[in-house]
Amino acid sequence: MIDQIDAVRDLAERLGSHFAAALLHDLSDAVVVADQVGHIVYLNPAGQRIFRYRPEAILGMPATVLMPARFRALCEEGFHCFQATGEPNVMGRPLEFVGRRSNGEEFPLEISITASYGDAETYFIAIIRDRSEERALRAQIEAHAHELQQRNEELSRARDLLRRQAKQLELVFATMTEGVVVVDAEGRLLQANRAAEQLLGIDTTPGERLLTAGWFSAEGKPLTSDALPTARAVATGQTIRNVPVAVRREPGLPQRELNISATPLRDEKGNVTAVVGVLHDVTAQNRLVRARERATARLARRNAELRQRTEELEAALRTLAETQAQLAQTERLASLGHLTAGIAHEINNPLAFVSNNVAVLERDWRLVMEILQRYRPALPTLERIDPALAAEIRQLEEYTDLGYVAANLERVFNGTNDGLRRVRDIIQSLREFARMESPDRQSVDLRVCLEKALEMVHFRLERRAIQVVREYGDVPMVAGHPGKLNQVFLNLIINAMEAIEAAGHSAGILRLRTECVEGGACVEIEDNGCGISPEDLPRVFNPFFTTKEPGQGTGLGLSISYGIIKAHDGTIEGESLPEGGTCFRIWLPASGAANS
């Protein structure tokens, strides 16, 4: 190593002055000095930077360490050739080569080798230039050039496309059915298509201000230039959409109805420089809309008239059905009245005969008993006079149980008389229930009507074990027809009995309540039966509505009852009770209130 350092020192002395040393130190290219056997004896700072070696690590090393392994054999062969012949084979001309850095990285370089011959030794001086940055820069330049070429081609294609699109837009702009105008910020016309000229009815010369004469709002008020949608778009800087405007250029000509939208155009600073206005002709459309509205209004009126007529017909039909039902019921009641009158007449004759005979029998029995009582004190005298006859009399008394017969016949006569009175009452109730009423109203006690209705179904109530609870309060007399009111109460009581039977109650309760309410009499007929569903409750008074099985009901009972109560200037309503069952409430005005 000392010999190598000395050789370097001798080389420096031969190279000369401080100028040469500074030149080697500041040179940007690498300078590698190798002896004749190929060992590195000098590497300038640029070489140290390019190959990334420190001087102490590279001096004395074979020069082949600065190249890839695949080129080392060729380099060593050159050194051997020089040693054998004394002539280098790569001297004096630059060569493109590949270098190797200390980290193994390969890079392109340009090398020029010169031999320096001294008295004792020969040295090889290699000037090496790193071409990696140059190649990278060249590649970048080539890439940029290629990119610029591609961009120029794209720009050329884009210019062609823009020209074609501009022609297409001009064609579309000219042939559009929608009117399009472009105005500047002062309202001067910049451009307009033919549709706009036709819609506005003017020759839209560019540069002229848009005229406002003949422009009207949807309310028919004249529009000033500041009220135009284009001016509003300039003032607000926002898009104005679908403003209805009417245009009438010449008196007597029909006006055109337009929907105008205006969109502002801005420069790079955001200032509004122009406005694009689109004119949509809605004249025909609005005519159709107005015609449809008129037709809809006429149709609505016709529908209202038909609805009213239908309601009138339905009301007439309901009235007719109710009238027919009442007529049918009246005919049946008339027939029943005639039948009942005949039956009552036929029954009254034997009933009067039996009643008279019972009365005579009771009278004679009492006389016989009085005679017997008169005879009884004479029995002891008879026993003394004729003991056999007295014994026979006593034996006959014991056989007939005269004491029991005398005591029981009183009860027998009383029961028989009660039965005869009950038969008379039933016949009378039937006759009052079914007879034809006179047109004049009578003063009626509703409690008596309830009792007569109960009398008609007394046997059915007992058979079904239905308890009748009477809660009669004092009520005023009402003006009405007893037979018809009896019919209403009988219908409601029969419905209550059937509801209790349908609910399967073993202890049915029928509650009858009367009270004075609001200048009239109120009757409530309440049961604990199956009740009425909420959806059926509003329809219970409709004619022919029934929840019974087919063949078990006509659906006329409540409808006729409603008609009877209404004819008496009263009200009737039904209510389903929360605990189960139904309550029908009837209110009838008192006699004085009804007359007034």
Coordinates of C-alpha atoms in Angstrom, one line a residue:
M1 CA 0.0 0.0 0.0
I2 CA 3.0 2.3 0.7
D3 CA 4.3 1.5 -2.7
Q4 CA 1.0 2.5 -4.2
I5 CA 0.9 5.8 -2.3
D6 CA 4.4 6.5 -3.5
A7 CA 3.3 5.8 -7.1
V8 CA 0.4 8.2 -6.8
R9 CA 2.8 10.8 -5.4
D10 CA 5.1 10.2 -8.3
L11 CA 2.2 10.5 -10.7
A12 CA 1.2 13.8 -9.2
E13 CA 4.7 15.1 -9.6
R14 CA 4.6 14.1 -13.2
L15 CA 1.2 15.6 -13.9
G16 CA 2.6 18.9 -12.8
S17 CA 1.2 22.0 -11.3
H18 CA -1.5 22.9 -8.8
F19 CA -3.7 23.7 -11.8
A20 CA -3.7 20.1 -13.0
A21 CA -4.5 18.9 -9.4
A22 CA -7.4 21.3 -9.1
L23 CA -8.7 20.4 -12.6
L24 CA -8.8 16.7 -11.6
H25 CA -10.5 17.5 -8.3
D26 CA -13.2 19.7 -9.8
L27 CA -13.8 17.8 -13.0
S28 CA -17.5 16.5 -13.2
D29 CA -16.4 13.4 -15.0
A30 CA -14.9 10.5 -13.2
V31 CA -11.1 10.0 -13.6
V32 CA -9.8 6.6 -12.9
V33 CA -6.0 5.9 -13.0
A34 CA -4.9 2.2 -13.1
D35 CA -1.4 0.7 -13.3
Q36 CA -0.3 -1.6 -16.0
V37 CA -1.7 -4.6 -14.2
G38 CA -5.1 -3.0 -13.8
H39 CA -5.1 -1.9 -10.2
I40 CA -6.7 1.4 -9.3
V41 CA -4.2 4.0 -8.1
Y42 CA -6.4 7.1 -8.3
L43 CA -10.1 8.0 -8.3
N44 CA -11.1 11.7 -8.3
P45 CA -14.0 13.0 -6.2
A46 CA -16.4 12.8 -9.2
G47 CA -15.5 9.1 -9.6
Q48 CA -16.0 8.5 -5.9
R49 CA -19.5 10.1 -6.2
I50 CA -20.4 8.3 -9.4
F51 CA -19.2 4.8 -8.3
R52 CA -20.0 5.5 -4.6
Y53 CA -16.6 4.4 -3.2
R54 CA -14.4 6.0 -0.7
P55 CA -10.7 6.3 -1.6
E56 CA -9.5 4.0 1.1
A57 CA -11.9 1.3 -0.1
I58 CA -11.2 1.5 -3.8
L59 CA -7.4 2.2 -4.1
G60 CA -5.5 -0.9 -5.0
M61 CA -8.6 -2.8 -6.1
P62 CA -8.8 -4.2 -9.6
A63 CA -10.4 -1.8 -12.0
T64 CA -12.8 -4.6 -13.0
V65 CA -14.8 -3.9 -9.8
L66 CA -16.2 -0.8 -11.5
M67 CA -18.0 -3.0 -14.1
P68 CA -20.5 -5.8 -14.1
A69 CA -19.2 -9.3 -13.7
R70 CA -20.2 -10.2 -17.3
F71 CA -17.6 -7.7 -18.7
R72 CA -14.7 -8.5 -16.3
A73 CA -13.2 -11.3 -18.4
L74 CA -13.1 -9.1 -21.5
C75 CA -11.3 -6.3 -19.5
E76 CA -8.8 -8.7 -18.0
E77 CA -8.1 -10.1 -21.5
G78 CA -7.2 -6.5 -22.6
F79 CA -4.8 -6.0 -19.8
H80 CA -3.1 -9.3 -20.6
C81 CA -2.9 -8.3 -24.3
F82 CA -1.2 -5.0 -23.3
Q83 CA 1.3 -6.9 -21.1
A84 CA 2.2 -9.2 -23.9
T85 CA 2.3 -6.8 -26.8
G86 CA 2.7 -3.4 -25.2
E87 CA -0.1 -2.0 -27.2
P88 CA -3.6 -1.3 -25.9
N89 CA -6.5 -2.1 -28.2
V90 CA -9.1 0.4 -26.9
M91 CA -7.1 3.6 -26.8
G92 CA -8.1 7.0 -28.0
R93 CA -11.8 6.5 -28.7
P94 CA -14.9 6.9 -26.6
L95 CA -16.9 3.7 -25.9
E96 CA -20.4 3.2 -24.6
F97 CA -20.2 0.9 -21.6
V98 CA -21.9 -0.2 -18.4
G99 CA -20.7 0.6 -15.0
R100 CA -21.3 -0.8 -11.6
R101 CA -21.7 1.1 -8.4
S102 CA -20.6 -0.1 -5.0
N103 CA -24.2 -1.2 -4.2
G104 CA -24.3 -3.4 -7.3
E105 CA -26.4 -0.9 -9.3
E106 CA -25.6 -0.9 -13.0
F107 CA -25.7 2.3 -15.0
P108 CA -24.8 3.5 -18.6
L109 CA -21.5 5.4 -19.1
E110 CA -19.2 6.7 -21.7
I111 CA -15.5 5.8 -21.2
S112 CA -12.3 7.1 -23.0
I113 CA -9.0 5.4 -22.1
T114 CA -5.5 7.0 -22.5
A115 CA -2.1 5.4 -21.7
S116 CA 0.6 7.4 -19.9
Y117 CA 4.1 6.1 -20.4
G118 CA 6.7 6.9 -17.7
D119 CA 10.3 5.9 -17.3
A120 CA 9.5 2.9 -15.2
E121 CA 5.8 2.2 -15.5
T122 CA 2.8 2.7 -17.7
Y123 CA -0.5 4.0 -16.4
F124 CA -4.0 3.9 -17.9
I125 CA -6.2 7.0 -17.5
A126 CA -9.9 6.5 -18.0
I127 CA -12.3 9.5 -18.3
I128 CA -15.8 8.2 -17.5
R129 CA -19.1 10.2 -17.9
D130 CA -22.3 9.0 -16.2
R131 CA -24.9 8.8 -18.9
S132 CA -27.8 7.6 -16.7
E133 CA -29.2 11.1 -16.1
E134 CA -28.7 12.0 -19.7
R135 CA -30.5 8.9 -20.8
A136 CA -33.3 9.5 -18.3
L137 CA -33.6 13.1 -19.5
R138 CA -33.6 11.9 -23.1
A139 CA -36.3 9.4 -22.3
Q140 CA -38.3 12.1 -20.6
I141 CA -37.8 14.4 -23.6
E142 CA -38.8 11.6 -26.0
A143 CA -41.8 10.8 -23.7
H144 CA -42.8 14.4 -23.6
A145 CA -42.4 14.7 -27.4
H146 CA -44.6 11.6 -27.8
E147 CA -47.1 13.0 -25.4
L148 CA -47.1 16.4 -27.2
Q149 CA -47.6 14.6 -30.5
Q150 CA -50.5 12.6 -29.1
R151 CA -52.0 15.8 -27.6
N152 CA -51.7 17.6 -30.9
E153 CA -53.4 14.7 -32.6
E154 CA -56.2 14.7 -29.9
L155 CA -56.5 18.5 -30.2
S156 CA -56.8 18.1 -34.0
R157 CA -59.5 15.5 -33.6
A158 CA -61.2 17.6 -30.9
R159 CA -61.1 20.6 -33.3
D160 CA -62.7 18.5 -36.0
L161 CA -65.3 17.2 -33.5
L162 CA -66.0 20.7 -32.3
R163 CA -66.5 21.9 -35.8
R164 CA -68.8 19.0 -36.5
Q165 CA -70.7 19.5 -33.3
A166 CA -70.9 23.3 -33.9
K167 CA -72.5 22.5 -37.3
Q168 CA -74.8 20.0 -35.7
L169 CA -75.7 22.5 -32.9
E170 CA -76.4 25.2 -35.5
L171 CA -78.6 22.8 -37.4
V172 CA -80.4 21.8 -34.1
F173 CA -80.6 25.4 -33.0
A174 CA -82.2 26.4 -36.3
T175 CA -84.6 23.5 -36.5
M176 CA -85.7 23.4 -32.8
T177 CA -89.5 23.7 -32.2
E178 CA -88.7 25.4 -29.0
G179 CA -87.7 29.1 -29.3
V180 CA -84.2 29.9 -28.1
V181 CA -82.9 33.4 -27.6
V182 CA -79.5 34.6 -26.2
V183 CA -79.4 38.2 -24.7
D184 CA -76.6 40.0 -23.0
A185 CA -76.7 41.5 -19.6
E186 CA -78.4 44.7 -20.9
G187 CA -81.1 42.7 -22.7
R188 CA -79.7 43.2 -26.2
L189 CA -80.4 40.2 -28.5
L190 CA -77.3 38.2 -29.4
Q191 CA -78.8 35.2 -31.1
A192 CA -82.3 33.7 -31.8
N193 CA -83.5 30.7 -33.8
R194 CA -86.3 30.7 -36.3
A195 CA -88.8 29.2 -33.8
A196 CA -88.3 32.2 -31.5
E197 CA -88.9 34.6 -34.4
Q198 CA -92.1 32.8 -35.2
L199 CA -93.3 32.7 -31.6
L200 CA -92.5 36.3 -30.9
G201 CA -93.8 37.4 -34.3
I202 CA -90.8 39.7 -35.0
D203 CA -87.6 39.8 -37.0
T204 CA -85.1 39.3 -34.2
T205 CA -82.1 41.2 -35.5
P206 CA -79.0 40.6 -33.3
G207 CA -78.0 43.6 -31.2
E208 CA -81.6 45.0 -30.8
R209 CA -83.2 45.1 -27.5
L210 CA -86.1 42.7 -26.9
L211 CA -89.4 44.5 -27.3
T212 CA -91.9 44.2 -24.5
A213 CA -95.0 45.6 -26.2
G214 CA -97.7 43.0 -26.2
W215 CA -96.1 40.9 -23.4
F216 CA -98.5 40.0 -20.6
S217 CA -98.3 38.0 -17.4
A218 CA -100.5 35.0 -16.6
E219 CA -102.8 37.4 -14.8
G220 CA -103.1 39.6 -17.9
K221 CA -101.0 42.5 -16.7
P222 CA -98.5 44.1 -19.1
L223 CA -94.9 43.2 -18.6
T224 CA -92.0 45.7 -18.5
S225 CA -88.5 44.8 -19.7
D226 CA -87.4 44.4 -16.1
A227 CA -90.1 41.8 -15.4
L228 CA -89.0 39.5 -18.3
P229 CA -87.6 36.2 -17.1
T230 CA -84.3 37.0 -18.9
A231 CA -83.9 40.3 -16.9
R232 CA -84.8 38.5 -13.7
A233 CA -82.1 35.9 -14.4
V234 CA -79.6 38.7 -14.8
A235 CA -80.7 40.4 -11.6
T236 CA -80.8 37.3 -9.4
G237 CA -78.0 35.3 -11.1
Q238 CA -80.3 32.2 -10.8
T239 CA -82.2 30.1 -13.3
I240 CA -85.8 31.2 -13.8
R241 CA -88.0 28.3 -14.7
N242 CA -91.4 28.1 -16.5
V243 CA -92.7 31.6 -16.2
P244 CA -96.1 31.8 -17.9
V245 CA -96.1 34.7 -20.4
A246 CA -98.7 35.7 -23.0
V247 CA -97.6 37.4 -26.3
R248 CA -100.0 39.4 -28.5
R249 CA -98.2 41.4 -31.1
E250 CA -101.1 42.8 -33.2
P251 CA -104.6 43.7 -32.1
G252 CA -107.2 41.2 -33.1
L253 CA -104.8 38.3 -33.4
P254 CA -105.0 35.5 -31.0
Q255 CA -102.3 35.6 -28.3
R256 CA -99.6 32.9 -27.8
E257 CA -99.1 31.5 -24.4
L258 CA -95.5 30.7 -23.5
N259 CA -93.6 29.2 -20.7
I260 CA -90.2 30.9 -20.5
S261 CA -87.1 29.6 -18.7
A262 CA -83.9 31.7 -18.5
T263 CA -80.4 30.5 -17.5
P264 CA -77.6 32.9 -16.8
L265 CA -74.1 32.5 -18.5
R266 CA -71.0 33.5 -16.5
D267 CA -67.5 34.4 -17.4
E268 CA -64.4 33.0 -15.6
K269 CA -64.9 35.6 -12.8
G270 CA -68.4 34.5 -12.2
N271 CA -70.1 37.6 -13.6
V272 CA -73.3 37.2 -15.6
T273 CA -72.5 38.1 -19.2
A274 CA -75.5 36.7 -21.1
V275 CA -78.8 34.7 -20.6
V276 CA -80.2 31.9 -22.6
G277 CA -84.0 32.0 -22.8
V278 CA -86.1 29.0 -23.9
L279 CA -89.6 29.7 -25.1
H280 CA -92.1 26.8 -24.9
D281 CA -95.4 27.3 -26.7
V282 CA -98.2 26.0 -24.5
T283 CA -101.0 27.7 -26.3
A284 CA -102.6 24.4 -27.5
Q285 CA -101.8 22.6 -24.3
N286 CA -103.5 25.3 -22.2
R287 CA -106.5 25.3 -24.5
L288 CA -106.8 21.6 -24.0
V289 CA -106.4 22.1 -20.2
R290 CA -109.1 24.8 -20.1
A291 CA -111.3 22.6 -22.3
R292 CA -110.7 19.7 -20.0
E293 CA -111.5 21.8 -16.9
R294 CA -114.7 23.0 -18.5
A295 CA -115.6 19.4 -19.4
T296 CA -114.7 18.3 -15.9
A297 CA -116.8 21.1 -14.4
R298 CA -119.8 20.1 -16.6
L299 CA -119.2 16.5 -15.7
A300 CA -119.0 17.4 -12.0
R301 CA -122.3 19.3 -12.3
R302 CA -123.9 16.4 -14.1
N303 CA -122.6 14.0 -11.5
A304 CA -123.9 16.2 -8.7
E305 CA -127.3 16.3 -10.5
L306 CA -127.3 12.6 -11.0
R307 CA -126.2 12.0 -7.4
Q308 CA -129.0 14.3 -6.2
R309 CA -131.4 12.5 -8.4
T310 CA -130.1 9.1 -7.3
E311 CA -130.5 10.2 -3.6
E312 CA -134.0 11.4 -4.3
L313 CA -134.9 8.1 -6.1
E314 CA -133.3 6.1 -3.3
A315 CA -135.3 8.1 -0.7
A316 CA -138.4 7.6 -2.8
L317 CA -137.7 3.9 -3.0
R318 CA -137.1 3.7 0.7
T319 CA -140.4 5.6 1.3
L320 CA -142.2 3.3 -1.1
A321 CA -140.7 0.2 0.5
E322 CA -141.7 1.5 4.0
T323 CA -145.1 2.4 2.7
Q324 CA -145.6 -1.0 1.1
A325 CA -144.4 -2.7 4.3
Q326 CA -146.7 -0.6 6.4
L327 CA -149.6 -1.3 4.0
A328 CA -148.9 -5.0 4.1
Q329 CA -148.7 -4.9 7.8
T330 CA -151.9 -2.8 8.0
E331 CA -153.7 -5.3 5.8
R332 CA -152.5 -8.1 7.9
L333 CA -153.5 -6.3 11.0
A334 CA -156.9 -5.6 9.5
S335 CA -157.3 -9.2 8.6
L336 CA -156.2 -10.1 12.1
G337 CA -158.6 -7.6 13.5
H338 CA -161.5 -9.1 11.6
L339 CA -160.4 -12.6 12.6
T340 CA -159.9 -11.6 16.2
A341 CA -163.3 -9.8 16.3
G342 CA -165.0 -12.9 15.0
I343 CA -163.1 -15.2 17.4
A344 CA -163.8 -12.8 20.3
H345 CA -167.5 -12.8 19.3
E346 CA -167.6 -16.6 19.1
I347 CA -165.8 -17.0 22.4
N348 CA -167.7 -14.2 24.2
N349 CA -171.0 -16.1 23.9
P350 CA -170.0 -19.3 25.5
L351 CA -167.7 -17.3 27.8
A352 CA -170.8 -15.3 29.0
F353 CA -172.8 -18.6 29.3
V354 CA -170.1 -20.2 31.4
S355 CA -169.6 -17.1 33.5
N356 CA -173.3 -16.8 34.2
N357 CA -173.6 -20.5 35.0
V358 CA -170.6 -20.3 37.3
A359 CA -172.2 -17.2 39.0
V360 CA -175.5 -19.1 39.4
L361 CA -173.7 -22.2 40.6
E362 CA -171.7 -20.2 43.2
R363 CA -174.9 -18.5 44.3
D364 CA -176.8 -21.8 44.7
W365 CA -173.8 -23.4 46.4
R366 CA -173.7 -20.7 49.0
L367 CA -177.5 -21.1 49.6
V368 CA -177.1 -24.9 49.9
M369 CA -174.3 -24.4 52.3
E370 CA -176.4 -22.0 54.3
I371 CA -179.2 -24.6 54.4
L372 CA -176.8 -27.3 55.6
Q373 CA -175.6 -25.1 58.3
R374 CA -179.2 -24.6 59.4
Y375 CA -179.8 -28.4 59.4
R376 CA -176.6 -29.2 61.4
P377 CA -178.0 -28.1 64.8
A378 CA -181.0 -30.5 64.4
L379 CA -178.7 -33.6 64.1
P380 CA -178.8 -34.5 67.8
T381 CA -182.6 -34.4 67.8
L382 CA -182.6 -36.6 64.6
E383 CA -180.4 -39.1 66.4
R384 CA -182.9 -39.5 69.2
I385 CA -185.9 -39.7 66.8
D386 CA -184.3 -41.8 64.0
P387 CA -180.8 -43.0 64.9
A388 CA -180.5 -45.0 61.6
L389 CA -181.1 -41.9 59.4
A390 CA -178.7 -39.8 61.5
A391 CA -176.0 -42.5 61.2
E392 CA -176.6 -42.6 57.4
I393 CA -176.3 -38.8 57.2
R394 CA -173.0 -38.8 59.2
Q395 CA -171.6 -41.6 57.0
L396 CA -172.5 -39.7 53.9
E397 CA -170.7 -36.6 55.3
E398 CA -167.6 -38.6 56.0
Y399 CA -167.7 -40.2 52.5
T400 CA -168.0 -36.8 50.7
D401 CA -165.6 -35.1 53.1
L402 CA -168.1 -32.3 53.4
G403 CA -165.9 -30.1 55.6
Y404 CA -163.0 -30.1 53.0
V405 CA -165.4 -29.6 50.1
A406 CA -167.1 -26.7 51.9
A407 CA -163.7 -25.1 52.5
N408 CA -162.1 -25.8 49.1
L409 CA -165.1 -24.8 46.9
E410 CA -164.5 -21.2 47.8
R411 CA -161.0 -21.4 46.3
V412 CA -162.3 -23.3 43.3
F413 CA -164.9 -20.6 42.5
N414 CA -162.3 -17.8 43.0
G415 CA -159.8 -19.5 40.6
T416 CA -162.5 -20.2 38.0
N417 CA -163.6 -16.5 38.1
D418 CA -159.9 -15.4 37.8
G419 CA -159.5 -17.7 34.8
L420 CA -162.6 -16.3 33.1
R421 CA -161.4 -12.8 33.7
R422 CA -158.0 -13.6 32.2
V423 CA -159.7 -15.0 29.1
R424 CA -161.8 -11.9 28.8
D425 CA -158.6 -9.7 29.2
I426 CA -156.7 -11.7 26.5
I427 CA -159.6 -11.4 24.1
Q428 CA -159.8 -7.6 24.8
S429 CA -156.0 -7.2 24.3
L430 CA -156.2 -9.0 21.0
R431 CA -159.1 -6.8 19.8
E432 CA -157.3 -3.6 21.0
F433 CA -154.0 -4.7 19.4
A434 CA -155.3 -5.6 16.0
R435 CA -158.2 -3.3 15.5
M436 CA -158.1 -0.4 13.0
E437 CA -157.3 2.9 14.7
S438 CA -159.3 5.9 14.3
P439 CA -157.6 8.9 12.8
D440 CA -157.9 10.9 16.0
R441 CA -155.3 10.4 18.6
Q442 CA -156.1 9.5 22.2
S443 CA -154.4 10.2 25.5
V444 CA -152.3 7.0 26.1
D445 CA -150.6 5.8 29.3
L446 CA -147.4 4.1 28.0
R447 CA -147.3 1.9 31.1
V448 CA -150.7 0.4 30.2
C449 CA -149.4 -0.2 26.6
L450 CA -146.4 -2.0 28.0
E451 CA -148.5 -4.2 30.2
K452 CA -150.8 -5.1 27.3
A453 CA -147.8 -6.1 25.2
L454 CA -146.5 -8.2 28.0
E455 CA -149.9 -9.9 28.3
M456 CA -149.6 -11.0 24.7
V457 CA -146.3 -12.9 25.4
H458 CA -146.9 -13.8 29.0
F459 CA -146.8 -17.5 28.3
R460 CA -143.6 -17.3 26.2
L461 CA -141.9 -15.3 28.9
E462 CA -142.7 -17.9 31.5
R463 CA -141.7 -20.8 29.3
R464 CA -138.3 -19.2 28.6
A465 CA -137.8 -18.3 32.3
I466 CA -137.2 -14.7 31.4
Q467 CA -137.5 -12.4 34.4
V468 CA -139.4 -9.2 33.7
V469 CA -138.1 -6.2 35.8
R470 CA -140.5 -3.2 35.8
E471 CA -139.0 0.1 36.7
Y472 CA -141.9 2.4 36.0
G473 CA -141.6 6.0 36.9
D474 CA -144.3 8.6 36.6
V475 CA -144.7 9.7 33.0
P476 CA -147.2 12.1 31.4
M477 CA -149.9 11.0 29.0
V478 CA -149.0 11.0 25.4
A479 CA -151.2 11.6 22.3
G480 CA -151.2 8.6 20.1
H481 CA -152.8 5.4 18.8
P482 CA -152.8 2.7 21.5
G483 CA -152.9 -0.2 19.1
K484 CA -149.9 1.0 17.1
L485 CA -147.9 1.8 20.2
N486 CA -148.8 -1.7 21.5
Q487 CA -147.4 -3.0 18.2
V488 CA -144.1 -1.2 18.7
F489 CA -143.6 -2.4 22.2
L490 CA -144.6 -6.0 21.2
N491 CA -142.0 -6.0 18.4
L492 CA -139.3 -4.8 20.7
I493 CA -140.2 -7.3 23.5
I494 CA -140.3 -10.2 21.0
N495 CA -136.8 -9.1 19.6
A496 CA -135.5 -9.0 23.2
M497 CA -136.8 -12.5 23.9
E498 CA -135.2 -13.9 20.7
A499 CA -131.9 -12.1 21.5
I500 CA -131.9 -13.6 25.0
E501 CA -132.6 -17.1 23.6
A502 CA -129.8 -16.6 20.9
A503 CA -127.3 -15.7 23.7
G504 CA -128.2 -19.0 25.5
H505 CA -128.8 -17.3 28.9
S506 CA -130.4 -19.5 31.5
A507 CA -131.5 -16.4 33.4
G508 CA -132.7 -13.9 30.9
I509 CA -133.7 -10.4 32.1
L510 CA -136.1 -8.1 30.3
R511 CA -136.0 -4.6 31.9
L512 CA -138.9 -2.1 31.2
R513 CA -138.2 1.4 32.3
T514 CA -140.3 4.6 32.0
E515 CA -139.4 8.2 33.0
C516 CA -140.2 11.7 32.3
V517 CA -137.6 13.4 30.0
E518 CA -137.6 16.8 28.3
G519 CA -141.3 17.4 28.3
G520 CA -142.2 13.9 27.2
A521 CA -142.2 10.3 28.2
C522 CA -139.2 8.0 27.7
V523 CA -139.5 4.2 27.5
E524 CA -136.5 1.9 27.6
I525 CA -136.7 -1.8 26.7
E526 CA -133.4 -3.5 27.7
D527 CA -132.3 -7.1 27.6
N528 CA -129.1 -9.1 28.3
G529 CA -129.2 -11.0 25.0
C530 CA -126.6 -11.3 22.3
G531 CA -126.6 -7.6 21.4
I532 CA -126.1 -6.0 17.9
S533 CA -122.8 -5.7 16.2
P534 CA -121.4 -2.1 15.6
E535 CA -121.6 -2.5 11.8
D536 CA -125.2 -3.7 11.9
L537 CA -126.5 -1.1 14.4
P538 CA -126.8 1.8 12.0
R539 CA -128.9 -0.3 9.6
V540 CA -131.4 -2.0 12.0
F541 CA -134.2 0.5 11.1
N542 CA -133.7 -0.1 7.3
P543 CA -136.6 -1.9 5.6
F544 CA -136.0 -5.6 5.0
F545 CA -132.8 -5.6 7.0
T546 CA -132.5 -8.6 9.3
T547 CA -129.8 -10.7 10.9
K548 CA -132.0 -13.8 11.2
E549 CA -131.7 -16.8 9.0
P550 CA -133.7 -16.8 5.7
G551 CA -137.3 -17.6 6.3
Q552 CA -137.2 -16.6 10.0
G553 CA -137.7 -12.8 9.7
T554 CA -138.9 -10.2 7.2
G555 CA -136.8 -7.3 8.4
L556 CA -139.9 -5.1 8.7
G557 CA -140.5 -5.1 12.5
L558 CA -138.1 -2.3 13.5
S559 CA -138.7 -0.4 10.2
I560 CA -142.4 -0.3 10.9
S561 CA -141.8 0.6 14.6
Y562 CA -139.5 3.5 13.4
G563 CA -142.3 4.7 11.1
I564 CA -144.9 4.5 13.9
I565 CA -142.8 6.4 16.4
K566 CA -141.8 9.0 13.8
A567 CA -145.5 9.5 12.9
H568 CA -146.1 10.1 16.7
D569 CA -143.5 12.9 16.5
G570 CA -141.1 10.8 18.6
T571 CA -137.7 9.3 18.4
I572 CA -136.4 5.7 18.7
E573 CA -132.7 4.6 18.9
G574 CA -130.8 1.5 19.7
E575 CA -127.7 1.0 21.7
S576 CA -125.4 -2.0 22.3
L577 CA -124.6 -2.2 26.0
P578 CA -120.9 -2.7 27.1
E579 CA -121.9 -5.5 29.4
G580 CA -123.8 -7.2 26.7
G581 CA -127.3 -6.9 25.4
T582 CA -129.3 -4.1 23.7
C583 CA -131.3 -1.2 24.9
F584 CA -134.0 0.5 22.7
R585 CA -135.0 4.0 23.8
I586 CA -138.2 5.6 22.7
W587 CA -139.2 9.2 23.4
L588 CA -142.7 10.6 22.8
P589 CA -143.9 14.1 23.5
A590 CA -146.5 14.7 26.2
S591 CA -150.1 15.3 25.1
G592 CA -149.8 19.1 25.5
A593 CA -146.4 19.3 23.7
A594 CA -147.7 17.1 20.9
N595 CA -150.8 19.3 20.4
S596 CA -148.6 22.5 20.5

